Amino acid sequence: MKEKMLRRFAEIFGDSQGAEVYFAPGRVNLIGEHTDYNGGHVFPCALTVGTYGAARKRADGRLRFYSMNFEQLGVMESSLEGLRPDPKADWTNYPKGVIWAFEERGMKLPCGMDLLLYGNIPNGSGLSSSASVEVLTGFILRDLFGFDVSNQDLALIGQYSENHFNGVNCGIMDQFAIAMGKKEHAIFLDTADLSYQYVPVKLEKARIVIACSNKRRGLGDSKYNERRRECESALACLQKVTDIASLGELTLERFEQYSSAIPDPVWLRRARHAVTENRRTLEAVEALERDDVKRFGELMNASHVSLRDDYEVTGRELDTLAEEAWKVEGVIGSRMTGAGFGGCSVSIVREDAVAVFIRQVGEAYLEKIGYAADFYVVDIGDGPVKL
Ligand code: GLA
């Protein structure tokens, strides 16, 4: 891959002298959805698919970007000065946002750079191609310019850039899972204080299968921000009657005790999801630690139901993927993953049932939705690396 990236880099930017090659993974969340901006727990893992980048410093203050995934856009250029989001800048708003966020933290680039990217995460799939680009960019900046930042800082800077440069009010999960990824482990992260623990994912004879709905997220980002606001409104109501900093602090019992303080039935359902999902995540990790994969799967299924009924972020496509998966013998658990509104589902499937799963769910999806879903059997990989 390194050679391929350097060859393309030379074709695009003249030569590859002084260029270095890097990789940052994508991520999938196993359970704990829409809890990360509610002070709850999440349980994601990094994947072995992700984004490759070849980069080198320039002598001037120009930034030049090229993506092998969007060749039709050609080389996209800008100045290092006065960086601001621009719809015409397309995907380059992600690396630019990170360069801007470094600058906000007092780490201004002394010169520009050339950056070539290639991603093998299905675009728009919900496996966090954007967070992968953000963490990759931060990792490159640290290496090329010698900035003193930890991997956890790279996650926080990535999130900051997404929130303040790209206008999506996302939580910390994606960038954290990518920057801190560890092969064969998922990350049990408490988003209230960023304490975390690596938990081995031993699935015995089962695999993680991603089903990509091929429905583009479209309005997803604005709906995402809307869900976040609904949770904040619910929290504000609860704070009038009990002393809490986030929904993640509530047990189910305590939530039920105070829930009548939330007058709006929609806010109530959103908050109920945040509370029950957090509890499911805690229980799921316990189940995995005692090798009870069956219970883990049941909690994944319950997570989908809550995201469908209380949080309302699934839609026909993701519901079809999960509900058809539940019918297949050998499926241990299946749920939508990521923000929702399109994107993909994650399933744990017995090895000997994977082929049947892909055929059966694929056929049912095509018949009900009218276009095909794509399937990927994935492995859990490490965080960013220099190749
Ligand atoms: C997106 C966001 C994350 C998280 C998930 C939902 O992936 O980027 O921060 O909120 O949605 O769990």
Short mmCIF file of C-alpha atoms and ligand atoms in Angstrom, two decimals:
data_model
loop_
_atom_site.label_atom_id
_atom_site.label_comp_id
_atom_site.label_asym_id
_atom_site.label_seq_id
_atom_site.Cartn_x
_atom_site.Cartn_y
_atom_site.Cartn_z
CA MET A 1 0.00 0.00 0.00
CA LYS A 2 2.85 2.33 0.86
CA GLU A 3 4.33 2.00 -2.61
CA LYS A 4 0.96 2.48 -4.25
CA MET A 5 0.37 5.68 -2.27
CA LEU A 6 3.84 7.05 -3.04
CA ARG A 7 3.48 6.26 -6.74
CA ARG A 8 0.17 8.11 -6.91
CA PHE A 9 1.58 10.95 -4.84
CA ALA A 10 4.39 11.39 -7.39
CA GLU A 11 1.88 11.35 -10.26
CA ILE A 12 -0.26 14.02 -8.63
CA PHE A 13 2.34 16.24 -6.94
CA GLY A 14 5.37 15.81 -9.26
CA ASP A 15 7.55 13.53 -7.15
CA SER A 16 7.35 11.75 -3.82
CA GLN A 17 10.59 12.91 -2.30
CA GLY A 18 10.18 13.43 1.45
CA ALA A 19 6.61 12.11 1.47
CA GLU A 20 5.52 9.79 4.28
CA VAL A 21 2.61 7.35 4.34
CA TYR A 22 0.12 6.87 7.18
CA PHE A 23 -3.07 4.98 7.98
CA ALA A 24 -6.01 5.61 10.32
CA PRO A 25 -8.85 3.11 10.75
CA GLY A 26 -12.60 3.43 10.50
CA ARG A 27 -14.75 2.30 13.41
CA VAL A 28 -17.85 0.37 14.24
CA ASN A 29 -19.81 0.77 17.44
CA LEU A 30 -20.92 -2.55 18.93
CA ILE A 31 -23.34 -1.01 21.43
CA GLY A 32 -23.95 2.34 23.19
CA GLU A 33 -25.57 4.47 20.50
CA HIS A 34 -26.39 8.15 20.94
CA THR A 35 -25.05 7.97 24.47
CA ASP A 36 -21.74 9.75 23.91
CA TYR A 37 -23.16 13.27 24.04
CA ASN A 38 -25.30 12.27 27.02
CA GLY A 39 -22.44 11.44 29.35
CA GLY A 40 -23.02 7.70 28.90
CA HIS A 41 -20.92 4.72 27.85
CA VAL A 42 -20.01 3.49 24.39
CA PHE A 43 -18.35 0.30 23.15
CA PRO A 44 -16.82 0.85 19.71
CA CYS A 45 -13.80 -0.70 18.01
CA ALA A 46 -11.42 0.37 15.27
CA LEU A 47 -11.45 -1.62 12.03
CA THR A 48 -8.73 -2.82 9.69
CA VAL A 49 -10.28 -0.74 6.89
CA GLY A 50 -9.69 2.99 6.99
CA THR A 51 -7.92 5.89 5.32
CA TYR A 52 -4.40 5.97 3.90
CA GLY A 53 -2.60 9.29 3.57
CA ALA A 54 0.66 10.34 1.89
CA ALA A 55 1.90 13.76 2.96
CA ARG A 56 4.84 16.12 2.91
CA LYS A 57 5.57 19.68 3.90
CA ARG A 58 5.74 22.41 1.30
CA ALA A 59 8.15 25.32 1.09
CA ASP A 60 5.28 27.83 0.80
CA GLY A 61 2.00 28.43 2.64
CA ARG A 62 -0.22 26.47 0.25
CA LEU A 63 -2.32 23.43 1.07
CA ARG A 64 -2.92 20.95 -1.74
CA PHE A 65 -5.27 18.02 -1.39
CA TYR A 66 -6.12 15.09 -3.62
CA SER A 67 -8.38 12.12 -2.91
CA MET A 68 -8.18 8.91 -4.91
CA ASN A 69 -11.83 8.40 -3.96
CA PHE A 70 -12.92 11.66 -5.58
CA GLU A 71 -10.59 11.91 -8.55
CA GLN A 72 -13.11 13.99 -10.46
CA LEU A 73 -12.48 16.84 -8.00
CA GLY A 74 -8.82 16.97 -8.98
CA VAL A 75 -6.25 18.77 -6.83
CA MET A 76 -7.99 21.11 -4.39
CA GLU A 77 -5.93 24.03 -3.17
CA SER A 78 -6.13 26.66 -0.52
CA SER A 79 -3.97 28.96 1.50
CA LEU A 80 -2.97 28.11 5.05
CA GLU A 81 -4.17 31.56 6.06
CA GLY A 82 -7.77 32.33 6.95
CA LEU A 83 -9.09 28.77 6.87
CA ARG A 84 -12.86 28.60 6.97
CA PRO A 85 -15.45 26.02 5.96
CA ASP A 86 -16.57 26.23 2.36
CA PRO A 87 -19.14 23.93 0.74
CA LYS A 88 -17.13 24.08 -2.49
CA ALA A 89 -14.13 22.65 -0.66
CA ASP A 90 -16.04 19.36 -0.32
CA TRP A 91 -14.16 16.64 1.62
CA THR A 92 -11.14 18.89 2.14
CA ASN A 93 -13.17 20.67 4.83
CA TYR A 94 -12.21 17.74 7.10
CA PRO A 95 -8.42 18.02 6.90
CA LYS A 96 -8.72 21.81 6.78
CA GLY A 97 -10.89 21.73 9.91
CA VAL A 98 -8.19 19.80 11.73
CA ILE A 99 -5.43 22.18 10.61
CA TRP A 100 -7.66 25.04 11.83
CA ALA A 101 -8.29 23.27 15.16
CA PHE A 102 -4.55 22.78 15.73
CA GLU A 103 -4.09 26.49 15.09
CA GLU A 104 -6.89 27.28 17.59
CA ARG A 105 -4.84 25.38 20.17
CA GLY A 106 -1.75 27.43 19.42
CA MET A 107 -0.18 24.93 17.01
CA LYS A 108 0.04 26.83 13.76
CA LEU A 109 1.64 25.10 10.81
CA PRO A 110 4.87 26.89 9.83
CA CYS A 111 4.29 25.98 6.17
CA GLY A 112 1.77 24.27 3.92
CA MET A 113 1.60 20.65 2.82
CA ASP A 114 0.55 18.28 0.07
CA LEU A 115 -1.84 15.52 1.10
CA LEU A 116 -3.05 12.54 -0.90
CA LEU A 117 -5.77 10.33 0.55
CA TYR A 118 -7.21 6.96 -0.26
CA GLY A 119 -9.97 5.39 1.82
CA ASN A 120 -11.31 1.86 1.71
CA ILE A 121 -14.19 2.54 4.08
CA PRO A 122 -17.42 2.51 2.08
CA ASN A 123 -18.28 6.18 1.72
CA GLY A 124 -21.39 7.34 3.56
CA SER A 125 -21.61 3.95 5.26
CA GLY A 126 -21.59 5.22 8.80
CA LEU A 127 -18.22 3.63 9.56
CA SER A 128 -16.83 7.08 10.23
CA SER A 129 -14.84 7.90 7.14
CA SER A 130 -14.88 11.56 8.21
CA ALA A 131 -13.54 10.90 11.71
CA SER A 132 -10.94 8.63 10.13
CA VAL A 133 -9.79 11.52 7.92
CA GLU A 134 -9.75 13.87 10.92
CA VAL A 135 -7.65 11.60 13.13
CA LEU A 136 -5.38 10.74 10.20
CA THR A 137 -4.80 14.44 9.52
CA GLY A 138 -3.97 15.12 13.17
CA PHE A 139 -1.62 12.14 13.25
CA ILE A 140 0.14 13.44 10.12
CA LEU A 141 0.45 16.96 11.51
CA ARG A 142 1.97 15.61 14.72
CA ASP A 143 4.49 13.57 12.79
CA LEU A 144 5.42 16.12 10.12
CA PHE A 145 5.56 19.18 12.36
CA GLY A 146 6.50 17.60 15.70
CA PHE A 147 3.49 18.88 17.69
CA ASP A 148 3.28 17.57 21.23
CA VAL A 149 -0.14 15.92 21.36
CA SER A 150 -1.32 12.52 22.59
CA ASN A 151 -3.61 10.20 20.65
CA GLN A 152 -6.40 11.20 23.00
CA ASP A 153 -5.73 14.85 22.08
CA LEU A 154 -5.98 13.86 18.41
CA ALA A 155 -9.46 12.51 19.15
CA LEU A 156 -10.50 15.70 20.95
CA ILE A 157 -9.06 17.94 18.23
CA GLY A 158 -10.85 15.89 15.58
CA GLN A 159 -14.14 16.23 17.43
CA TYR A 160 -13.56 19.95 17.95
CA SER A 161 -12.98 20.45 14.24
CA GLU A 162 -16.12 18.50 13.38
CA ASN A 163 -18.19 20.54 15.88
CA HIS A 164 -16.82 23.98 15.15
CA PHE A 165 -15.56 23.82 11.58
CA ASN A 166 -17.89 21.30 9.98
CA GLY A 167 -20.98 22.07 12.03
CA VAL A 168 -21.88 18.59 13.24
CA ASN A 169 -22.32 18.51 16.96
CA CYS A 170 -20.99 14.96 17.30
CA GLY A 171 -19.79 13.34 20.50
CA ILE A 172 -16.33 11.93 21.12
CA MET A 173 -16.96 8.28 20.27
CA ASP A 174 -15.81 8.07 16.64
CA GLN A 175 -12.59 10.01 16.94
CA PHE A 176 -11.74 8.28 20.22
CA ALA A 177 -12.36 4.79 18.82
CA ILE A 178 -10.12 5.59 15.86
CA ALA A 179 -7.30 7.36 17.67
CA MET A 180 -7.18 4.80 20.51
CA GLY A 181 -8.05 1.61 18.59
CA LYS A 182 -6.51 -1.72 19.56
CA LYS A 183 -6.49 -4.92 17.54
CA GLU A 184 -9.03 -7.51 18.69
CA HIS A 185 -10.33 -5.22 21.43
CA ALA A 186 -13.30 -2.92 21.79
CA ILE A 187 -13.04 0.25 23.87
CA PHE A 188 -15.36 0.58 26.83
CA LEU A 189 -15.41 4.35 27.17
CA ASP A 190 -17.16 6.46 29.77
CA THR A 191 -17.82 9.67 27.87
CA ALA A 192 -18.46 11.56 31.12
CA ASP A 193 -14.76 11.59 32.02
CA LEU A 194 -13.04 9.75 29.12
CA SER A 195 -11.92 6.90 31.34
CA TYR A 196 -11.71 3.73 29.29
CA GLN A 197 -10.80 0.10 29.27
CA TYR A 198 -9.86 -2.26 26.44
CA VAL A 199 -12.06 -5.36 26.41
CA PRO A 200 -11.02 -8.38 24.30
CA VAL A 201 -13.67 -9.27 21.75
CA LYS A 202 -13.57 -13.05 21.77
CA LEU A 203 -16.44 -14.18 19.63
CA GLU A 204 -15.31 -17.80 19.41
CA LYS A 205 -16.77 -19.01 16.14
CA ALA A 206 -18.56 -15.81 15.14
CA ARG A 207 -17.73 -12.81 12.97
CA ILE A 208 -18.67 -9.15 12.86
CA VAL A 209 -20.62 -8.41 9.68
CA ILE A 210 -21.45 -4.92 8.50
CA ALA A 211 -24.43 -4.43 6.20
CA CYS A 212 -24.37 -1.13 4.40
CA SER A 213 -27.87 0.15 3.55
CA ASN A 214 -26.58 2.30 0.68
CA LYS A 215 -29.03 4.95 1.78
CA ARG A 216 -27.12 8.17 1.94
CA ARG A 217 -27.51 9.97 5.22
CA GLY A 218 -28.74 13.12 3.53
CA LEU A 219 -30.53 15.11 6.17
CA GLY A 220 -28.85 13.04 8.84
CA ASP A 221 -26.61 15.76 10.19
CA SER A 222 -29.45 18.15 10.95
CA LYS A 223 -31.52 15.33 12.49
CA TYR A 224 -28.48 14.41 14.56
CA ASN A 225 -28.23 17.90 15.96
CA GLU A 226 -31.99 17.87 16.58
CA ARG A 227 -31.75 14.65 18.66
CA ARG A 228 -28.99 16.21 20.65
CA ARG A 229 -31.10 19.26 21.41
CA GLU A 230 -34.06 17.09 22.42
CA CYS A 231 -31.86 15.28 24.94
CA GLU A 232 -30.60 18.60 26.28
CA SER A 233 -34.18 19.79 26.73
CA ALA A 234 -35.08 16.61 28.61
CA LEU A 235 -32.01 16.99 30.81
CA ALA A 236 -32.92 20.60 31.63
CA CYS A 237 -36.37 19.43 32.81
CA LEU A 238 -34.87 16.71 34.99
CA GLN A 239 -32.35 19.10 36.48
CA LYS A 240 -35.23 21.07 37.98
CA VAL A 241 -36.14 18.09 40.14
CA THR A 242 -32.88 16.22 40.69
CA ASP A 243 -29.21 17.01 40.80
CA ILE A 244 -27.61 15.47 37.70
CA ALA A 245 -25.03 16.66 35.20
CA SER A 246 -26.03 14.29 32.38
CA LEU A 247 -28.59 11.63 31.44
CA GLY A 248 -25.80 9.07 31.67
CA GLU A 249 -25.84 9.37 35.46
CA LEU A 250 -29.35 7.98 35.77
CA THR A 251 -30.28 4.43 36.59
CA LEU A 252 -33.54 3.30 35.06
CA GLU A 253 -35.25 3.45 38.47
CA ARG A 254 -34.15 7.01 39.10
CA PHE A 255 -35.17 8.02 35.60
CA GLU A 256 -38.65 6.59 36.12
CA GLN A 257 -38.94 8.30 39.46
CA TYR A 258 -38.36 11.72 37.91
CA SER A 259 -39.56 11.27 34.34
CA SER A 260 -42.87 13.07 34.96
CA ALA A 261 -40.81 16.29 35.04
CA ILE A 262 -40.41 15.97 31.25
CA PRO A 263 -43.65 17.35 29.78
CA ASP A 264 -42.91 16.67 26.12
CA PRO A 265 -43.52 13.01 25.12
CA VAL A 266 -40.87 13.19 22.40
CA TRP A 267 -38.19 14.48 24.78
CA LEU A 268 -39.26 11.77 27.23
CA ARG A 269 -38.68 9.00 24.69
CA ARG A 270 -35.33 10.45 23.64
CA ALA A 271 -34.19 10.58 27.26
CA ARG A 272 -35.48 7.06 27.92
CA HIS A 273 -33.34 5.77 25.07
CA ALA A 274 -30.26 7.56 26.40
CA VAL A 275 -30.80 6.06 29.85
CA THR A 276 -31.71 2.50 28.80
CA GLU A 277 -28.98 2.35 26.16
CA ASN A 278 -26.39 3.33 28.70
CA ARG A 279 -27.60 0.54 31.00
CA ARG A 280 -27.56 -1.96 28.12
CA THR A 281 -23.99 -1.00 27.31
CA LEU A 282 -22.83 -1.59 30.88
CA GLU A 283 -24.58 -4.95 30.93
CA ALA A 284 -23.28 -5.92 27.47
CA VAL A 285 -19.67 -5.36 28.49
CA GLU A 286 -20.21 -7.46 31.61
CA ALA A 287 -21.72 -10.18 29.44
CA LEU A 288 -18.78 -10.15 27.04
CA GLU A 289 -16.32 -10.28 29.91
CA ARG A 290 -17.91 -13.51 31.11
CA ASP A 291 -18.01 -14.85 27.53
CA ASP A 292 -21.79 -14.66 27.36
CA VAL A 293 -21.96 -13.70 23.69
CA LYS A 294 -25.60 -14.74 23.54
CA ARG A 295 -26.60 -12.10 26.11
CA PHE A 296 -24.43 -9.56 24.31
CA GLY A 297 -26.43 -10.28 21.15
CA GLU A 298 -29.77 -9.91 22.90
CA LEU A 299 -28.72 -6.50 24.16
CA MET A 300 -27.69 -5.49 20.64
CA ASN A 301 -31.17 -6.42 19.43
CA ALA A 302 -32.79 -4.47 22.27
CA SER A 303 -30.59 -1.50 21.37
CA HIS A 304 -31.99 -1.50 17.85
CA VAL A 305 -35.58 -1.61 19.11
CA SER A 306 -34.92 1.38 21.36
CA LEU A 307 -33.24 3.30 18.52
CA ARG A 308 -36.23 2.48 16.34
CA ASP A 309 -39.06 3.22 18.76
CA ASP A 310 -37.73 5.73 21.29
CA TYR A 311 -34.97 7.50 19.43
CA GLU A 312 -36.44 7.19 15.93
CA VAL A 313 -33.21 7.20 13.99
CA THR A 314 -33.51 3.90 12.10
CA GLY A 315 -35.88 4.23 9.15
CA ARG A 316 -37.13 1.48 6.83
CA GLU A 317 -33.73 0.57 5.46
CA LEU A 318 -31.98 -0.05 8.78
CA ASP A 319 -35.08 -1.70 10.24
CA THR A 320 -35.18 -4.10 7.32
CA LEU A 321 -31.51 -4.96 7.77
CA ALA A 322 -31.90 -5.66 11.49
CA GLU A 323 -35.28 -7.36 11.36
CA GLU A 324 -34.26 -9.64 8.49
CA ALA A 325 -31.03 -10.45 10.31
CA TRP A 326 -32.94 -11.53 13.42
CA LYS A 327 -34.73 -14.17 11.33
CA VAL A 328 -31.50 -15.88 10.29
CA GLU A 329 -30.37 -18.93 12.25
CA GLY A 330 -26.88 -18.26 13.58
CA VAL A 331 -27.29 -14.50 14.06
CA ILE A 332 -26.30 -13.72 17.64
CA GLY A 333 -27.28 -10.04 17.52
CA SER A 334 -27.95 -7.30 15.00
CA ARG A 335 -28.56 -3.58 15.22
CA MET A 336 -28.07 -0.32 13.39
CA THR A 337 -24.76 1.32 14.23
CA GLY A 338 -23.55 4.92 14.13
CA ALA A 339 -25.78 7.94 13.84
CA GLY A 340 -28.59 6.19 11.94
CA PHE A 341 -30.80 7.69 9.21
CA GLY A 342 -29.08 5.38 6.72
CA GLY A 343 -25.57 4.06 7.10
CA CYS A 344 -25.17 0.49 8.25
CA SER A 345 -26.01 -2.28 10.64
CA VAL A 346 -23.62 -4.41 12.65
CA SER A 347 -24.32 -8.07 13.27
CA ILE A 348 -22.57 -10.84 15.13
CA VAL A 349 -22.99 -13.95 13.07
CA ARG A 350 -21.81 -17.50 13.60
CA GLU A 351 -19.01 -18.23 11.14
CA ASP A 352 -20.90 -21.11 9.51
CA ALA A 353 -23.95 -18.87 8.97
CA VAL A 354 -22.24 -15.85 7.38
CA ALA A 355 -22.85 -16.89 3.77
CA VAL A 356 -26.53 -17.66 4.42
CA PHE A 357 -26.88 -14.40 6.34
CA ILE A 358 -25.51 -12.36 3.46
CA ARG A 359 -27.70 -14.13 0.93
CA GLN A 360 -30.90 -14.11 2.95
CA VAL A 361 -30.70 -10.55 4.28
CA GLY A 362 -29.41 -9.32 0.94
CA GLU A 363 -32.32 -10.81 -0.99
CA ALA A 364 -34.96 -9.59 1.45
CA TYR A 365 -33.44 -6.11 1.45
CA LEU A 366 -33.38 -5.88 -2.31
CA GLU A 367 -36.97 -7.01 -2.51
CA LYS A 368 -38.30 -4.62 0.16
CA ILE A 369 -36.14 -1.57 -0.48
CA GLY A 370 -35.57 -1.83 -4.22
CA TYR A 371 -31.78 -1.57 -4.27
CA ALA A 372 -29.01 -3.74 -2.90
CA ALA A 373 -27.18 -3.61 0.42
CA ASP A 374 -23.45 -4.36 0.64
CA PHE A 375 -21.92 -6.70 3.18
CA TYR A 376 -18.47 -6.67 4.77
CA VAL A 377 -16.99 -9.17 7.19
CA VAL A 378 -14.65 -7.01 9.26
CA ASP A 379 -11.82 -7.37 11.73
CA ILE A 380 -10.92 -5.20 14.68
CA GLY A 381 -7.71 -3.29 14.05
CA ASP A 382 -5.27 -0.88 15.67
CA GLY A 383 -5.33 2.92 15.83
CA PRO A 384 -3.35 5.19 13.46
CA VAL A 385 0.12 4.19 12.26
CA LYS A 386 2.94 5.44 10.07
CA LEU A 387 3.64 2.83 7.40
C1 GLA B 1 -22.19 9.64 15.20
C2 GLA B 1 -21.42 10.61 16.07
C3 GLA B 1 -21.01 9.96 17.39
C4 GLA B 1 -22.19 9.29 18.07
C5 GLA B 1 -22.96 8.41 17.09
C6 GLA B 1 -24.23 7.88 17.68
O1 GLA B 1 -21.36 8.59 14.78
O2 GLA B 1 -20.28 11.08 15.39
O3 GLA B 1 -20.40 10.92 18.23
O4 GLA B 1 -23.01 10.23 18.67
O5 GLA B 1 -23.30 9.11 15.90
O6 GLA B 1 -23.95 6.99 18.71
#
